[in-house]
PDB file of C-alpha atoms in Angstrom:
ATOM      1  CA  MET A   1    -113.854  75.723 217.627  1.00 47.00           C
ATOM      2  CA  LEU A   2    -115.715  73.216 219.789  1.00 44.00           C
ATOM      3  CA  THR A   3    -118.833  73.539 217.616  1.00 55.00           C
ATOM      4  CA  MET A   4    -116.800  72.899 214.461  1.00 43.00           C
ATOM      5  CA  GLU A   5    -115.221  69.824 216.042  1.00 49.00           C
ATOM      6  CA  LYS A   6    -118.649  68.460 217.008  1.00 56.00           C
ATOM      7  CA  THR A   7    -119.898  69.099 213.462  1.00 51.00           C
ATOM      8  CA  ILE A   8    -116.961  67.142 211.994  1.00 46.00           C
ATOM      9  CA  GLN A   9    -117.543  64.270 214.405  1.00 58.00           C
ATOM     10  CA  SER A  10    -121.249  64.289 213.542  1.00 71.00           C
ATOM     11  CA  LYS A  11    -120.489  64.130 209.813  1.00 77.00           C
ATOM     12  CA  GLU A  12    -118.004  61.307 210.358  1.00 80.00           C
ATOM     13  CA  PHE A  13    -120.594  59.405 212.399  1.00 77.00           C
ATOM     14  CA  GLN A  14    -123.251  59.929 209.725  1.00 81.00           C
ATOM     15  CA  LEU A  15    -120.822  58.749 207.043  1.00 85.00           C
ATOM     16  CA  LEU A  16    -119.958  55.665 209.131  1.00 85.00           C
ATOM     17  CA  THR A  17    -123.588  54.692 209.740  1.00 86.00           C
ATOM     18  CA  LYS A  18    -124.453  55.293 206.082  1.00 88.00           C
ATOM     19  CA  GLY A  19    -121.589  53.076 204.907  1.00 89.00           C
ATOM     20  CA  LEU A  20    -122.483  50.312 207.364  1.00 90.00           C
ATOM     21  CA  ARG A  21    -126.151  50.483 206.382  1.00 91.00           C
ATOM     22  CA  MET A  22    -125.161  50.069 202.741  1.00 93.00           C
ATOM     23  CA  ILE A  23    -122.985  47.052 203.578  1.00 93.00           C
ATOM     24  CA  PHE A  24    -125.725  45.381 205.614  1.00 93.00           C
ATOM     25  CA  THR A  25    -128.298  46.169 202.902  1.00 93.00           C
ATOM     26  CA  ILE A  26    -126.112  44.349 200.377  1.00 94.00           C
ATOM     27  CA  ILE A  27    -125.784  41.421 202.801  1.00 94.00           C
ATOM     28  CA  ILE A  28    -129.587  41.304 203.218  1.00 94.00           C
ATOM     29  CA  VAL A  29    -130.093  41.283 199.439  1.00 95.00           C
ATOM     30  CA  LEU A  30    -127.548  38.470 199.027  1.00 94.00           C
ATOM     31  CA  MET A  31    -129.200  36.441 201.787  1.00 93.00           C
ATOM     32  CA  ILE A  32    -132.632  36.919 200.195  1.00 93.00           C
ATOM     33  CA  LEU A  33    -131.198  35.712 196.881  1.00 93.00           C
ATOM     34  CA  GLY A  34    -129.663  32.757 198.729  1.00 90.00           C
ATOM     35  CA  MET A  35    -133.014  31.826 200.287  1.00 91.00           C
ATOM     36  CA  ALA A  36    -134.711  32.233 196.892  1.00 92.00           C
ATOM     37  CA  LEU A  37    -132.115  29.866 195.414  1.00 91.00           C
ATOM     38  CA  MET A  38    -132.847  27.399 198.218  1.00 89.00           C
ATOM     39  CA  ALA A  39    -136.543  27.588 197.335  1.00 91.00           C
ATOM     40  CA  VAL A  40    -135.788  26.949 193.635  1.00 91.00           C
ATOM     41  CA  ILE A  41    -133.596  23.973 194.544  1.00 88.00           C
ATOM     42  CA  LEU A  42    -136.319  22.616 196.817  1.00 88.00           C
ATOM     43  CA  VAL A  43    -138.917  22.875 194.042  1.00 89.00           C
ATOM     44  CA  GLY A  44    -136.513  21.213 191.599  1.00 86.00           C
ATOM     45  CA  VAL A  45    -135.839  18.387 194.029  1.00 83.00           C
ATOM     46  CA  MET A  46    -139.573  17.793 194.472  1.00 85.00           C
ATOM     47  CA  ILE A  47    -140.188  17.749 190.698  1.00 86.00           C
ATOM     48  CA  VAL A  48    -137.265  15.638 189.446  1.00 83.00           C
ATOM     49  CA  SER A  49    -137.427  11.939 190.294  1.00 82.00           C
ATOM     50  CA  GLU A  50    -134.644  10.028 192.048  1.00 77.00           C
ATOM     51  CA  ASN A  51    -134.276   7.574 189.148  1.00 79.00           C
ATOM     52  CA  ASP A  52    -133.635  10.400 186.666  1.00 76.00           C
ATOM     53  CA  VAL A  53    -130.923  11.933 188.833  1.00 72.00           C
ATOM     54  CA  ASN A  54    -129.250   8.587 189.601  1.00 71.00           C
ATOM     55  CA  GLY A  55    -129.320   7.693 185.910  1.00 73.00           C
ATOM     56  CA  TRP A  56    -127.706  11.009 184.987  1.00 73.00           C
ATOM     57  CA  LEU A  57    -125.023  10.572 187.667  1.00 66.00           C
ATOM     58  CA  ALA A  58    -124.166   7.092 186.357  1.00 67.00           C
ATOM     59  CA  LYS A  59    -123.626   8.415 182.830  1.00 69.00           C
ATOM     60  CA  ALA A  60    -122.055  11.803 183.559  1.00 63.00           C
ATOM     61  CA  SER A  61    -118.437  12.479 184.468  1.00 65.00           C
ATOM     62  CA  VAL A  62    -118.782  14.358 187.733  1.00 61.00           C
ATOM     63  CA  THR A  63    -116.164  15.418 190.272  1.00 66.00           C
ATOM     64  CA  ALA A  64    -117.038  16.098 193.894  1.00 64.00           C
ATOM     65  CA  SER A  65    -115.259  17.226 197.039  1.00 65.00           C
ATOM     66  CA  ILE A  66    -116.195  17.738 200.662  1.00 65.00           C
ATOM     67  CA  HIS A  67    -115.027  20.814 202.581  1.00 65.00           C
ATOM     68  CA  PHE A  68    -114.953  20.908 206.364  1.00 64.00           C
ATOM     69  CA  GLU A  69    -112.960  23.147 208.739  1.00 61.00           C
ATOM     70  CA  GLY A  70    -110.371  24.034 206.084  1.00 66.00           C
ATOM     71  CA  LEU A  71    -110.091  20.391 205.013  1.00 67.00           C
ATOM     72  CA  GLU A  72    -110.941  19.477 201.423  1.00 70.00           C
ATOM     73  CA  MET A  73    -111.463  15.856 200.394  1.00 68.00           C
ATOM     74  CA  LEU A  74    -111.544  15.249 196.631  1.00 71.00           C
ATOM     75  CA  LEU A  75    -113.586  12.143 195.954  1.00 68.00           C
ATOM     76  CA  SER A  76    -112.532   9.574 193.369  1.00 67.00           C
ATOM     77  CA  GLU A  77    -114.484   9.194 190.148  1.00 66.00           C
ATOM     78  CA  GLN A  78    -115.627   5.707 191.155  1.00 64.00           C
ATOM     79  CA  THR A  79    -116.962   6.957 194.485  1.00 65.00           C
ATOM     80  CA  VAL A  80    -118.926   9.698 192.725  1.00 63.00           C
ATOM     81  CA  GLN A  81    -120.337   7.213 190.197  1.00 64.00           C
ATOM     82  CA  ASP A  82    -121.446   4.939 193.042  1.00 66.00           C
ATOM     83  CA  MET A  83    -123.244   7.858 194.669  1.00 70.00           C
ATOM     84  CA  HIS A  84    -126.909   7.215 195.406  1.00 71.00           C
ATOM     85  CA  TYR A  85    -129.105  10.304 195.195  1.00 70.00           C
ATOM     86  CA  SER A  86    -131.812  10.437 197.854  1.00 76.00           C
ATOM     87  CA  LYS A  87    -134.522  13.054 197.506  1.00 81.00           C
ATOM     88  CA  ILE A  88    -135.375  13.077 201.219  1.00 84.00           C
ATOM     89  CA  ASP A  89    -131.719  13.685 202.198  1.00 80.00           C
ATOM     90  CA  VAL A  90    -131.461  16.663 199.844  1.00 82.00           C
ATOM     91  CA  VAL A  91    -134.728  18.090 201.179  1.00 85.00           C
ATOM     92  CA  LYS A  92    -133.418  17.762 204.745  1.00 84.00           C
ATOM     93  CA  LEU A  93    -130.143  19.435 203.737  1.00 83.00           C
ATOM     94  CA  VAL A  94    -131.900  22.384 202.062  1.00 86.00           C
ATOM     95  CA  LEU A  95    -134.319  22.880 204.980  1.00 87.00           C
ATOM     96  CA  THR A  96    -131.499  22.716 207.533  1.00 85.00           C
ATOM     97  CA  ALA A  97    -129.462  25.281 205.599  1.00 86.00           C
ATOM     98  CA  THR A  98    -132.563  27.495 205.241  1.00 88.00           C
ATOM     99  CA  ILE A  99    -133.170  27.494 209.009  1.00 88.00           C
ATOM    100  CA  TYR A 100    -129.534  28.420 209.603  1.00 88.00           C
ATOM    101  CA  ILE A 101    -129.645  31.248 207.039  1.00 90.00           C
ATOM    102  CA  THR A 102    -132.970  32.525 208.437  1.00 91.00           C
ATOM    103  CA  ILE A 103    -131.488  32.982 211.913  1.00 91.00           C
ATOM    104  CA  LEU A 104    -128.528  34.881 210.435  1.00 92.00           C
ATOM    105  CA  PHE A 105    -130.930  36.926 208.287  1.00 94.00           C
ATOM    106  CA  LEU A 106    -132.924  38.025 211.361  1.00 92.00           C
ATOM    107  CA  MET A 107    -129.700  39.148 213.046  1.00 93.00           C
ATOM    108  CA  VAL A 108    -128.565  41.165 210.015  1.00 94.00           C
ATOM    109  CA  VAL A 109    -131.982  42.850 209.707  1.00 94.00           C
ATOM    110  CA  GLN A 110    -131.878  43.886 213.374  1.00 93.00           C
ATOM    111  CA  VAL A 111    -128.370  45.329 212.967  1.00 92.00           C
ATOM    112  CA  ARG A 112    -129.452  47.351 209.931  1.00 93.00           C
ATOM    113  CA  ASN A 113    -132.502  48.680 211.809  1.00 92.00           C
ATOM    114  CA  ILE A 114    -130.247  49.769 214.673  1.00 91.00           C
ATOM    115  CA  LEU A 115    -127.939  51.559 212.224  1.00 89.00           C
ATOM    116  CA  ASN A 116    -130.976  53.242 210.711  1.00 90.00           C
ATOM    117  CA  ASN A 117    -131.978  54.551 214.156  1.00 88.00           C
ATOM    118  CA  LEU A 118    -128.421  55.703 214.883  1.00 85.00           C
ATOM    119  CA  SER A 119    -128.326  57.674 211.639  1.00 82.00           C
ATOM    120  CA  LYS A 120    -131.457  59.524 212.840  1.00 82.00           C
ATOM    121  CA  GLY A 121    -129.787  60.377 216.149  1.00 80.00           C
ATOM    122  CA  ILE A 122    -131.800  57.772 218.083  1.00 81.00           C
ATOM    123  CA  ILE A 123    -129.224  56.037 220.282  1.00 81.00           C
ATOM    124  CA  PHE A 124    -130.358  55.227 223.815  1.00 82.00           C
ATOM    125  CA  SER A 125    -133.920  54.100 223.153  1.00 84.00           C
ATOM    126  CA  LEU A 126    -136.138  51.204 224.157  1.00 86.00           C
ATOM    127  CA  ASP A 127    -136.488  50.246 220.496  1.00 89.00           C
ATOM    128  CA  ASN A 128    -132.710  49.893 220.044  1.00 90.00           C
ATOM    129  CA  SER A 129    -132.497  47.948 223.289  1.00 90.00           C
ATOM    130  CA  LYS A 130    -135.115  45.440 222.098  1.00 91.00           C
ATOM    131  CA  LYS A 131    -133.364  45.025 218.747  1.00 92.00           C
ATOM    132  CA  ILE A 132    -130.014  44.374 220.437  1.00 93.00           C
ATOM    133  CA  GLU A 133    -131.721  41.871 222.751  1.00 93.00           C
ATOM    134  CA  ARG A 134    -133.130  40.012 219.729  1.00 93.00           C
ATOM    135  CA  ILE A 135    -129.616  39.809 218.275  1.00 93.00           C
ATOM    136  CA  ALA A 136    -128.335  38.456 221.603  1.00 94.00           C
ATOM    137  CA  TYR A 137    -131.033  35.773 221.707  1.00 94.00           C
ATOM    138  CA  CYS A 138    -130.253  34.743 218.106  1.00 93.00           C
ATOM    139  CA  VAL A 139    -126.544  34.427 218.949  1.00 94.00           C
ATOM    140  CA  ILE A 140    -127.359  32.377 222.062  1.00 93.00           C
ATOM    141  CA  VAL A 141    -129.612  30.071 220.021  1.00 92.00           C
ATOM    142  CA  LEU A 142    -126.804  29.649 217.483  1.00 91.00           C
ATOM    143  CA  SER A 143    -124.326  28.855 220.263  1.00 92.00           C
ATOM    144  CA  LEU A 144    -126.582  26.009 221.413  1.00 90.00           C
ATOM    145  CA  THR A 145    -127.437  24.651 217.947  1.00 88.00           C
ATOM    146  CA  VAL A 146    -124.541  25.491 215.596  1.00 87.00           C
ATOM    147  CA  ASN A 147    -122.649  22.264 216.366  1.00 86.00           C
ATOM    148  CA  ALA A 148    -125.767  20.197 215.729  1.00 85.00           C
ATOM    149  CA  PHE A 149    -126.458  22.111 212.482  1.00 85.00           C
ATOM    150  CA  ARG A 150    -122.943  21.625 211.146  1.00 82.00           C
ATOM    151  CA  THR A 151    -122.719  17.973 212.157  1.00 82.00           C
ATOM    152  CA  TYR A 152    -126.084  17.216 210.595  1.00 82.00           C
ATOM    153  CA  ILE A 153    -125.057  18.937 207.333  1.00 80.00           C
ATOM    154  CA  VAL A 154    -121.837  16.879 207.224  1.00 77.00           C
ATOM    155  CA  TYR A 155    -123.862  13.734 207.955  1.00 78.00           C
ATOM    156  CA  LEU A 156    -126.290  14.460 205.102  1.00 77.00           C
ATOM    157  CA  MET A 157    -123.406  15.216 202.713  1.00 74.00           C
ATOM    158  CA  MET A 158    -121.654  11.927 203.495  1.00 74.00           C
ATOM    159  CA  GLN A 159    -124.750   9.716 203.161  1.00 72.00           C
ATOM    160  CA  PRO A 160    -125.053   9.715 199.331  1.00 68.00           C
ATOM    161  CA  PHE A 161    -121.426   8.579 198.946  1.00 66.00           C
ATOM    162  CA  LYS A 162    -121.575   6.043 201.807  1.00 70.00           C
ATOM    163  CA  LEU A 163    -118.281   7.494 203.021  1.00 66.00           C
ATOM    164  CA  GLU A 164    -118.623   5.992 206.496  1.00 66.00           C
ATOM    165  CA  SER A 165    -118.435   2.428 205.189  1.00 68.00           C
ATOM    166  CA  LEU A 166    -115.616   3.327 202.773  1.00 63.00           C
ATOM    167  CA  LEU A 167    -113.516   4.957 205.486  1.00 66.00           C
ATOM    168  CA  VAL A 168    -114.085   2.157 207.973  1.00 64.00           C
ATOM    169  CA  LYS A 169    -112.744  -0.353 205.420  1.00 66.00           C
ATOM    170  CA  THR A 170    -109.331   1.327 205.590  1.00 66.00           C
ATOM    171  CA  ASP A 171    -106.691   0.268 208.111  1.00 65.00           C
ATOM    172  CA  PHE A 172    -106.556   3.737 209.670  1.00 68.00           C
ATOM    173  CA  ILE A 173    -110.156   4.148 210.837  1.00 66.00           C
ATOM    174  CA  THR A 174    -112.080   1.669 212.990  1.00 67.00           C
ATOM    175  CA  GLY A 175    -115.293   3.647 213.453  1.00 67.00           C
ATOM    176  CA  ILE A 176    -117.098   6.930 212.786  1.00 71.00           C
ATOM    177  CA  SER A 177    -119.566   8.653 215.085  1.00 72.00           C
ATOM    178  CA  TYR A 178    -121.505  11.922 214.886  1.00 73.00           C
ATOM    179  CA  HIS A 179    -121.893  14.212 217.890  1.00 76.00           C
ATOM    180  CA  PHE A 180    -124.963  16.444 217.628  1.00 75.00           C
ATOM    181  CA  THR A 181    -124.688  17.984 221.082  1.00 79.00           C
ATOM    182  CA  GLY A 182    -122.324  20.624 222.355  1.00 81.00           C
ATOM    183  CA  ILE A 183    -122.130  24.340 223.083  1.00 87.00           C
ATOM    184  CA  ASN A 184    -120.107  26.876 221.150  1.00 89.00           C
ATOM    185  CA  TRP A 185    -118.768  28.782 224.151  1.00 91.00           C
ATOM    186  CA  THR A 186    -117.385  31.657 222.054  1.00 92.00           C
ATOM    187  CA  LEU A 187    -120.804  32.382 220.563  1.00 91.00           C
ATOM    188  CA  LEU A 188    -122.474  31.947 223.956  1.00 93.00           C
ATOM    189  CA  LEU A 189    -120.098  34.496 225.515  1.00 95.00           C
ATOM    190  CA  CYS A 190    -120.714  36.907 222.626  1.00 94.00           C
ATOM    191  CA  GLY A 191    -124.464  36.488 223.105  1.00 93.00           C
ATOM    192  CA  LEU A 192    -124.217  37.294 226.813  1.00 94.00           C
ATOM    193  CA  VAL A 193    -122.060  40.361 226.088  1.00 95.00           C
ATOM    194  CA  ILE A 194    -124.570  41.598 223.489  1.00 93.00           C
ATOM    195  CA  TRP A 195    -127.420  40.993 225.943  1.00 94.00           C
ATOM    196  CA  THR A 196    -125.554  43.048 228.564  1.00 94.00           C
ATOM    197  CA  ILE A 197    -125.104  45.871 226.040  1.00 92.00           C
ATOM    198  CA  ALA A 198    -128.859  45.727 225.362  1.00 91.00           C
ATOM    199  CA  ARG A 199    -129.530  46.181 229.079  1.00 90.00           C
ATOM    200  CA  ILE A 200    -127.117  49.137 229.167  1.00 89.00           C
ATOM    201  CA  PHE A 201    -129.013  50.711 226.260  1.00 87.00           C
ATOM    202  CA  ARG A 202    -132.287  50.125 228.093  1.00 87.00           C
ATOM    203  CA  TYR A 203    -130.949  51.848 231.215  1.00 86.00           C
ATOM    204  CA  GLY A 204    -129.609  54.666 229.028  1.00 83.00           C
ATOM    205  CA  ALA A 205    -133.068  55.061 227.511  1.00 81.00           C
ATOM    206  CA  PHE A 206    -134.545  55.258 231.020  1.00 80.00           C
ATOM    207  CA  LEU A 207    -132.061  57.983 231.998  1.00 78.00           C
ATOM    208  CA  GLN A 208    -132.777  59.849 228.748  1.00 75.00           C
ATOM    209  CA  ASP A 209    -136.520  59.797 229.479  1.00 74.00           C
ATOM    210  CA  GLU A 210    -135.874  61.030 233.028  1.00 73.00           C
ATOM    211  CA  TYR A 211    -133.710  63.863 231.701  1.00 69.00           C
ATOM    212  CA  ASP A 212    -136.292  64.854 229.087  1.00 69.00           C
ATOM    213  CA  ALA A 213    -139.020  64.867 231.743  1.00 70.00           C
ATOM    214  CA  THR A 214    -137.068  67.165 234.087  1.00 73.00           C
ATOM    215  CA  ALA A 215    -135.598  69.459 231.378  1.00 61.00           C
TER     216      ALA A 215
END
């Protein structure tokens, strides 16, 4: 009876790890496609001249909106027509987004590798511990830089429309400032928890090696 119960639990665990691996594989593929799209956009930006884009924007009927923290601002047609396309700003935006996606990509790859080890029955190992540590370091880096990343992206999105000067002209806003510093304490706490789990796995691997040596 006990053996049958262990067999069922083992099959459920294998099914769980297989399903999670499939999900993370799909995420990896989507992120690779996203980075490939970023590369295509970057090449397009380098090829097409600013005058061509600005001329097209002046003639075309384009709508635009800015999304931030659940807030959506639909820009007027006149504001969009007055938009000035800057190649360097778009390049900065694409590179910033690419760096952000790359950090997330490294985390997802590490998680999938851990799931791959778990499906093989490798749980408390030095390899898993190192992978979990890498995830923790990525999360900690994000906690220290995510506010700067997001603020910089918003800044680059507002520059072509000159929204700062437009908003300041209203009677409700007297000034706009960007804050590129700050710590995301939730992410920092998560990173420290993940790092602690990595250390637990490393100690578990040490105990497993000691047991194997004495068995």
